[in-house]
Amino acid sequence: MMQQDPLAHLCPLCGQPNSCQQVELPEKPKTGCDPETCWCLPVQLTDQSRQSLKAQTNGKRCLCQSCIEKIAQAQQ
């Protein structure tokens, strides 16, 4: 079993909580992403943006809504 990043609940860009539904915390059991309710799923990013973010975060930490929306707006 892969050990979870202890900072997985924080945005790697700004350090604020990322509200990721995939992160399991003692006070919040892992529920998984629900396509109907998770804020991150409808955000559209280019493949280039996704690859850049994956390199910056090792693919282990999600961004917060504010940071990912800024990136999405900048690519328009």
Coordinates of C-alpha atoms in Angstrom, one line a residue:
M1 CA 0.0 0.0 0.0
M2 CA 1.3 3.4 -1.0
Q3 CA 1.8 5.9 1.9
Q4 CA -0.2 9.1 1.4
D5 CA 1.6 12.4 1.3
P6 CA 1.1 14.0 4.8
L7 CA 0.4 17.3 3.1
A8 CA -2.1 15.8 0.5
H9 CA -4.9 18.0 1.9
L10 CA -3.0 21.2 1.1
C11 CA -2.6 22.9 -2.3
P12 CA 1.0 22.7 -3.4
L13 CA 0.9 26.2 -4.9
C14 CA -0.7 28.3 -2.1
G15 CA -0.7 26.0 0.9
Q16 CA -4.4 26.4 1.6
P17 CA -6.7 23.4 2.0
N18 CA -7.5 21.9 -1.4
S19 CA -10.9 20.3 -0.4
C20 CA -9.9 17.1 -2.2
Q21 CA -12.5 14.4 -1.7
Q22 CA -9.8 11.7 -2.4
V23 CA -7.7 12.7 0.7
E24 CA -8.3 10.7 3.8
L25 CA -7.8 12.6 7.1
P26 CA -8.5 11.3 10.6
E27 CA -11.5 13.6 10.9
K28 CA -12.7 12.9 7.3
P29 CA -12.8 9.4 6.0
K30 CA -12.0 9.0 2.3
T31 CA -15.2 9.3 0.3
G32 CA -13.8 9.4 -3.3
C33 CA -14.7 11.9 -6.0
D34 CA -18.3 12.0 -6.9
P35 CA -18.7 13.3 -10.5
E36 CA -21.9 15.1 -9.4
T37 CA -20.4 17.1 -6.5
C38 CA -16.7 17.4 -6.8
W39 CA -15.7 20.9 -7.8
C40 CA -12.5 19.8 -9.7
L41 CA -14.0 17.5 -12.3
P42 CA -15.6 20.1 -14.6
V43 CA -12.4 22.3 -14.7
Q44 CA -10.9 22.1 -18.2
L45 CA -7.1 22.2 -18.5
T46 CA -4.9 21.7 -21.6
D47 CA -2.7 18.6 -21.7
Q48 CA 0.3 21.0 -21.4
S49 CA -1.1 22.5 -18.2
R50 CA -1.9 19.0 -16.8
Q51 CA 1.7 17.8 -17.5
S52 CA 3.2 20.9 -16.0
L53 CA 1.1 20.5 -12.8
K54 CA 1.9 16.8 -12.6
A55 CA 5.6 17.6 -12.7
Q56 CA 5.3 20.3 -10.0
T57 CA 3.3 18.1 -7.6
N58 CA 4.6 14.7 -8.4
G59 CA 1.0 13.9 -9.2
K60 CA 0.3 13.4 -5.5
R61 CA -1.3 16.6 -4.4
C62 CA -4.3 18.5 -5.8
L63 CA -4.6 22.2 -6.2
C64 CA -7.3 24.2 -4.5
Q65 CA -10.2 25.6 -6.5
S66 CA -8.8 29.1 -6.6
C67 CA -5.4 28.1 -8.0
I68 CA -6.8 25.7 -10.6
E69 CA -9.3 28.3 -11.8
K70 CA -6.5 30.9 -12.2
I71 CA -4.6 28.4 -14.3
A72 CA -7.7 27.5 -16.4
Q73 CA -8.4 31.3 -17.0
A74 CA -4.8 32.0 -17.9
Q75 CA -4.9 29.3 -20.7
Q76 CA -7.9 31.0 -22.4

